Short mmCIF file of C-alpha atoms in Angstrom, two decimals:
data_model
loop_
_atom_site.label_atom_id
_atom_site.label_comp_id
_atom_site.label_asym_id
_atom_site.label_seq_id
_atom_site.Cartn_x
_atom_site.Cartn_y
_atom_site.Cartn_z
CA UNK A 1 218.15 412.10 36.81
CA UNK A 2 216.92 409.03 35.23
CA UNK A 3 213.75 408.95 36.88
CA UNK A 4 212.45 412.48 36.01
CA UNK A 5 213.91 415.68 34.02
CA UNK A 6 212.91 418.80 35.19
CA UNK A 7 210.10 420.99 33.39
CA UNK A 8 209.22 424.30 33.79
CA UNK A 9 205.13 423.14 33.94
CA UNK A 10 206.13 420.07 35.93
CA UNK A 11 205.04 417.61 33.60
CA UNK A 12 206.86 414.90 31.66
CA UNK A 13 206.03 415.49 27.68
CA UNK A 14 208.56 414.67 25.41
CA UNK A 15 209.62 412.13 22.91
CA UNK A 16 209.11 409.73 25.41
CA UNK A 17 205.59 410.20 26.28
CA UNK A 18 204.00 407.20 24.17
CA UNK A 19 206.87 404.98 25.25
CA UNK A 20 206.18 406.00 28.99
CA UNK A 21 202.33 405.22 28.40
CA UNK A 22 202.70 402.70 26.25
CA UNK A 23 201.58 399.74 29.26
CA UNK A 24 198.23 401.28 29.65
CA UNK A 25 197.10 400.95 26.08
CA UNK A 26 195.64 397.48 26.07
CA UNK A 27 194.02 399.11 29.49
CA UNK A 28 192.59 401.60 27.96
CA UNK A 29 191.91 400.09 24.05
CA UNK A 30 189.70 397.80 26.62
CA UNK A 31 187.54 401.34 27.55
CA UNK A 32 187.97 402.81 24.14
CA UNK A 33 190.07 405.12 25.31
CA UNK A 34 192.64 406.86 23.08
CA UNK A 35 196.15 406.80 24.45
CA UNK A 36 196.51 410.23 22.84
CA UNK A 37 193.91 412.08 24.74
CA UNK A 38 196.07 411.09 28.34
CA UNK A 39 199.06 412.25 26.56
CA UNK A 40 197.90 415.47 25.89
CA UNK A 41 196.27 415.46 29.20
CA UNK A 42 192.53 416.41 27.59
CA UNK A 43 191.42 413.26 29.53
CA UNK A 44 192.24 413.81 32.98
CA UNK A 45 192.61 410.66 35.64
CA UNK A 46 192.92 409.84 39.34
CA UNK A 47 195.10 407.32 40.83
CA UNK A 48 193.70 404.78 43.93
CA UNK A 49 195.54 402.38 45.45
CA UNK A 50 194.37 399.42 47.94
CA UNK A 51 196.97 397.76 50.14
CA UNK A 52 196.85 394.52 52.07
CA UNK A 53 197.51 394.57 55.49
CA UNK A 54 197.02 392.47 58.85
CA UNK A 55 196.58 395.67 60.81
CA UNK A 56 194.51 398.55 59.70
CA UNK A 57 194.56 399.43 63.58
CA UNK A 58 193.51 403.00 63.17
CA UNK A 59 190.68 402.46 60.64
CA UNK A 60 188.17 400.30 61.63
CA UNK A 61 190.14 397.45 63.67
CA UNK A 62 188.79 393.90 62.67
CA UNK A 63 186.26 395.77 59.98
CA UNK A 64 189.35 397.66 58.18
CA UNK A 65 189.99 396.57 55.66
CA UNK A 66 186.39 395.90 54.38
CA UNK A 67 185.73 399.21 55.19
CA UNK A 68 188.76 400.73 53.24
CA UNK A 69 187.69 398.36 50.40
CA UNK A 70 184.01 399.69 50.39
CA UNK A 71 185.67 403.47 50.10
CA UNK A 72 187.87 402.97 47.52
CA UNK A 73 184.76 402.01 45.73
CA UNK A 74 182.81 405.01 46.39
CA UNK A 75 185.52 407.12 45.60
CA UNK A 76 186.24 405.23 42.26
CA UNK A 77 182.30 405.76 41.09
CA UNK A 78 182.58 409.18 42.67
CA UNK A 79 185.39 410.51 40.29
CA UNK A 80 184.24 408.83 37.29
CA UNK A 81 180.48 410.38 37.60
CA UNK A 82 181.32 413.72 38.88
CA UNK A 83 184.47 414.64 37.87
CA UNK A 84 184.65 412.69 34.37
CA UNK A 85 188.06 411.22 35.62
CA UNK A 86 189.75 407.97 34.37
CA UNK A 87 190.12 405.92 37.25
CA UNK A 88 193.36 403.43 37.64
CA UNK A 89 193.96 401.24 40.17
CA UNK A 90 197.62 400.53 41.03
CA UNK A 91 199.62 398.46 42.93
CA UNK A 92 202.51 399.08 44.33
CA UNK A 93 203.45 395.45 45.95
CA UNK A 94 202.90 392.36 44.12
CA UNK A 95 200.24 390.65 47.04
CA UNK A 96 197.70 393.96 45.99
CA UNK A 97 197.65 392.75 42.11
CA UNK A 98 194.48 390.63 42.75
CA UNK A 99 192.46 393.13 45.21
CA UNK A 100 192.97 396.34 43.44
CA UNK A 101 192.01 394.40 40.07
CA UNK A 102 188.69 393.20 41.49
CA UNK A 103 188.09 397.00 43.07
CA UNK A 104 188.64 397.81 39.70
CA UNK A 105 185.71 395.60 38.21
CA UNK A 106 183.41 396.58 41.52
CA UNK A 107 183.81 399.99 40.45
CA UNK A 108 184.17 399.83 36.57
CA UNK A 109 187.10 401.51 36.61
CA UNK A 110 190.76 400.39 35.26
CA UNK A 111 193.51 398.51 37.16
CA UNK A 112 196.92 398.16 35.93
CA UNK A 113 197.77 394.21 36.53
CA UNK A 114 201.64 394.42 37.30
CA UNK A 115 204.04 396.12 39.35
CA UNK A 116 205.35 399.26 37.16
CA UNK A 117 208.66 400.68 37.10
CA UNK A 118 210.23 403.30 39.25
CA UNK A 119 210.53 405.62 36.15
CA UNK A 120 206.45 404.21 35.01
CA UNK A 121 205.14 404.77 38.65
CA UNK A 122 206.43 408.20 38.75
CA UNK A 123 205.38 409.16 35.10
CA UNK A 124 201.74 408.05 35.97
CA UNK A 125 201.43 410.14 39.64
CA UNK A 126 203.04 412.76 37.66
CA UNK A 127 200.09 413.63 35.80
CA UNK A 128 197.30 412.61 37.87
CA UNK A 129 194.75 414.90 39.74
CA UNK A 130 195.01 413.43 43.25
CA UNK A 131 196.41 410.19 44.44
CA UNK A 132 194.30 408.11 46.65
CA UNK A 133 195.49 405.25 48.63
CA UNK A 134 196.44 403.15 51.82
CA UNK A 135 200.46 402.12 50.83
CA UNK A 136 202.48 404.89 52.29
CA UNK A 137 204.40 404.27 48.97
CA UNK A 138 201.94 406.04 46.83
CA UNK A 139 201.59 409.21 48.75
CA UNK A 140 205.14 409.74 49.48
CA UNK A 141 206.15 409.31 45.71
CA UNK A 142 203.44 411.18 44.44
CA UNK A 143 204.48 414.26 47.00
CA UNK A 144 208.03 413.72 45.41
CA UNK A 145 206.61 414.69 42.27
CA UNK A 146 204.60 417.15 43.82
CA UNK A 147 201.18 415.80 43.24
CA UNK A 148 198.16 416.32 45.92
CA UNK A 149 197.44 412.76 47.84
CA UNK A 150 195.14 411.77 50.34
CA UNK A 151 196.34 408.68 52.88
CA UNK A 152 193.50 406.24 54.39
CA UNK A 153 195.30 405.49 57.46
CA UNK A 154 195.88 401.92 58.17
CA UNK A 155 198.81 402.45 60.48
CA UNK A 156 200.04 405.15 62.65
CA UNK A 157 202.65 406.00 60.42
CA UNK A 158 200.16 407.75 58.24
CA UNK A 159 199.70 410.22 60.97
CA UNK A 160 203.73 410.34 61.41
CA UNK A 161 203.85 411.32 57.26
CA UNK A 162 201.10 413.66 58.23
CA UNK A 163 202.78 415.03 60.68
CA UNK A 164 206.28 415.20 59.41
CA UNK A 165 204.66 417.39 56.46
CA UNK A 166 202.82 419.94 58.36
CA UNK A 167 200.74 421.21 56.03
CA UNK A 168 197.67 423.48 56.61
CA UNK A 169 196.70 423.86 53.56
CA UNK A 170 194.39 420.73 52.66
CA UNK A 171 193.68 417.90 54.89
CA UNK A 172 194.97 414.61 53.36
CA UNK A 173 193.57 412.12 55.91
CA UNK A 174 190.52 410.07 55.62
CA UNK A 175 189.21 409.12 58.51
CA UNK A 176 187.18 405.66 59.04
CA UNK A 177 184.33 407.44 60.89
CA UNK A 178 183.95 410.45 58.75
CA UNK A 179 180.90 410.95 56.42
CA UNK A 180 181.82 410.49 52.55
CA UNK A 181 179.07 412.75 51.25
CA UNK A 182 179.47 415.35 54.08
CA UNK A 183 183.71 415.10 54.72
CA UNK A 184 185.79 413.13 52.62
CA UNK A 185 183.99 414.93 49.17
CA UNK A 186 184.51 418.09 50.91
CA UNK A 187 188.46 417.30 51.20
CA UNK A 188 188.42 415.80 47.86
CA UNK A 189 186.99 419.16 46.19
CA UNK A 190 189.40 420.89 47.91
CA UNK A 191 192.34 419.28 47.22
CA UNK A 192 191.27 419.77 43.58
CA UNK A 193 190.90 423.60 43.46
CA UNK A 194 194.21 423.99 45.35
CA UNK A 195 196.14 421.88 43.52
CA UNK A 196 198.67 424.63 42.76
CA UNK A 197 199.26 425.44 45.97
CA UNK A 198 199.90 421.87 46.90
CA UNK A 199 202.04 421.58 44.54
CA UNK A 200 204.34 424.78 45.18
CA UNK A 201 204.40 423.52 49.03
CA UNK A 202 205.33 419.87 48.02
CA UNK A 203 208.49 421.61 45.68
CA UNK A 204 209.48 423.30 48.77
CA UNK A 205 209.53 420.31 51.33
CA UNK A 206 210.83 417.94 48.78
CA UNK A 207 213.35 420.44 48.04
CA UNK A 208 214.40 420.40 51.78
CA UNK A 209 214.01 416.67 52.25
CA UNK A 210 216.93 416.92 49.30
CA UNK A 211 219.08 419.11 50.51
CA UNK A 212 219.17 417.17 53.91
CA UNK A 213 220.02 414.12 52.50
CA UNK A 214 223.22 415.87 50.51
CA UNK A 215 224.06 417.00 53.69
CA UNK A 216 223.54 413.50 55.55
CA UNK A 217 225.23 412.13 52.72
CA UNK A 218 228.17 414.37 52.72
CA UNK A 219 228.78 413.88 57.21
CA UNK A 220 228.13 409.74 56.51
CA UNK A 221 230.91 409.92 53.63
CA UNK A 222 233.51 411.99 57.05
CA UNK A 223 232.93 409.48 59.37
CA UNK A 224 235.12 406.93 58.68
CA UNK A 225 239.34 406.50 56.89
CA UNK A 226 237.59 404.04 54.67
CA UNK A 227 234.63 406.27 53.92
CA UNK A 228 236.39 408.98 53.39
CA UNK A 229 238.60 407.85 50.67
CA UNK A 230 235.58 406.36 48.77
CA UNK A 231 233.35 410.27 49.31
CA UNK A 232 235.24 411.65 46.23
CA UNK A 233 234.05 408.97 43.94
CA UNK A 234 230.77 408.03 45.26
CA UNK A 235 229.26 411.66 45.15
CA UNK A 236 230.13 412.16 42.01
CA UNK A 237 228.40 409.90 40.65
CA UNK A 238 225.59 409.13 43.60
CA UNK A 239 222.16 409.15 41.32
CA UNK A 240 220.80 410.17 44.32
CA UNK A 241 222.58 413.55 44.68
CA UNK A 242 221.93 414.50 40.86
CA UNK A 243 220.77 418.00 40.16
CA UNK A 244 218.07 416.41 38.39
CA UNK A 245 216.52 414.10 40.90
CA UNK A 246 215.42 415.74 44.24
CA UNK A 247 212.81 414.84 46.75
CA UNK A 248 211.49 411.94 48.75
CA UNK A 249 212.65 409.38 45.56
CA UNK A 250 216.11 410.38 46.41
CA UNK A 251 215.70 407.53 48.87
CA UNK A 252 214.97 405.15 46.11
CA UNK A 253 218.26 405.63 43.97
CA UNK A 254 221.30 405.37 46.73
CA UNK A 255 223.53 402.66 46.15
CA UNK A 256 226.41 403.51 48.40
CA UNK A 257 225.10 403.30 51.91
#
């Protein structure tokens, strides 16, 4: 329950708001940006992230990553001239600092230059518009707090997360040989206008992904004399089986296994 409290809208505003904010204002005091305006969410703002990676087998082979790199631009100039969208760049493993700050500069958007909290990370995909990236970490969190994403596959493992979600209801994968203007703005625009329905169907699979990990939780905590005698305590105090915190960030809190 520490990472998130529930709300009725699904959005974090309380109290706490500035203090939760309060590493992007020399960010966005650099854009002359008020810090007040993302509060209150009149200025609305996409998330990208750029990961490094030796493989990026399934997008481009050997050309990858350049190719991922030259996207991320587009889409960066693409939000911030259509759509009027803020555009951060975040990383979510220290060795993408430097490249997502210098897609940041290619694109004149902003980049966040250190490695945010659990409790900051999930604040900021909160209350974006769409999430954008190659780390798997990004789009699973962001579906934990039940924000449309889009993956650029580097890895088959995209396509497993794709899978494992089953949703027909917008097409999160962007493909290396797709056209931007003709495919990927297509997805993009729709992702956008059903972004309450996303969000309904992520509450309802990260509600499930919750309620099997109580139960997982629960049959690890039988199997063992040992285990057993420790169950009592352990659940009733596991982080991970709060009443507050459900979904794929359940994961994130367990310290008993």
């Amino acid at each position: 329950g520490r990472l998130l409290k529930n709300n009725k809208d699904d959005n974090v505003h309380d109290e706490n708001s500035i203090h939760q904010y309060h590493y992007l204002h020399n960010v966005l005091k650099d854009k002359k940006i008020s810090l007040q305006s993302l509060i209150e969410k009149k200025q609305k703002y996409v998330i990208l992230n750029y990961g490094t990676s030796t493989y990026f087998q399934t997008f481009g082979g050997k050309k990858g990553r350049k190719e991922v790199k030259q996207i991320l631009i587009k889409l960066a100039k693409y939000f911030q001239k259509t759509w009027n969208y803020l555009v951060f760049f975040i990383s979510t493993w220290d060795g993408d600092l430097s490249y997502n700050k210098k897609l940041a500069i290619k694109s004149n958007a902003m980049s966040i230059n250190t490695l945010l909290t659990a409790k900051q990370l999930l604040h900021l995909l909160q209350n974006a518009e769409l999430v954008i990236g190659v780390r798997m970490h990004c789009a699973i969190l962001a579906a934990s707090v039940h924000t449309p994403f889009m993956l650029i596959p580097y890895r088959l493992k995209s396509y497993d997360f794709e899978s494992s979600l089953k949703s027909k209801i917008w097409n999160f994968i962007i493909l290396h040989d797709e056209s931007f203007d003709n495919v990927t703005k297509n997805k993009i625009i729709l992702a956008l206008h059903k972004q309450l329905e996303i969000k309904e169907y992520l509450k309802t699979v990260t509600m499930q992904v919750y309620m099997e990990y109580k139960y997982a939780m629960k049959k690890f905590f039988t199997t063992s004399e040992r285990r057993h005698n420790n169950r009592s305590y352990c659940l009733s105090r596991c982080n991970a089986l709060s009443k507050e915190v459900m979904g794929f960030h359940v994961l994130e809190e367990c310290e008993g296994v």
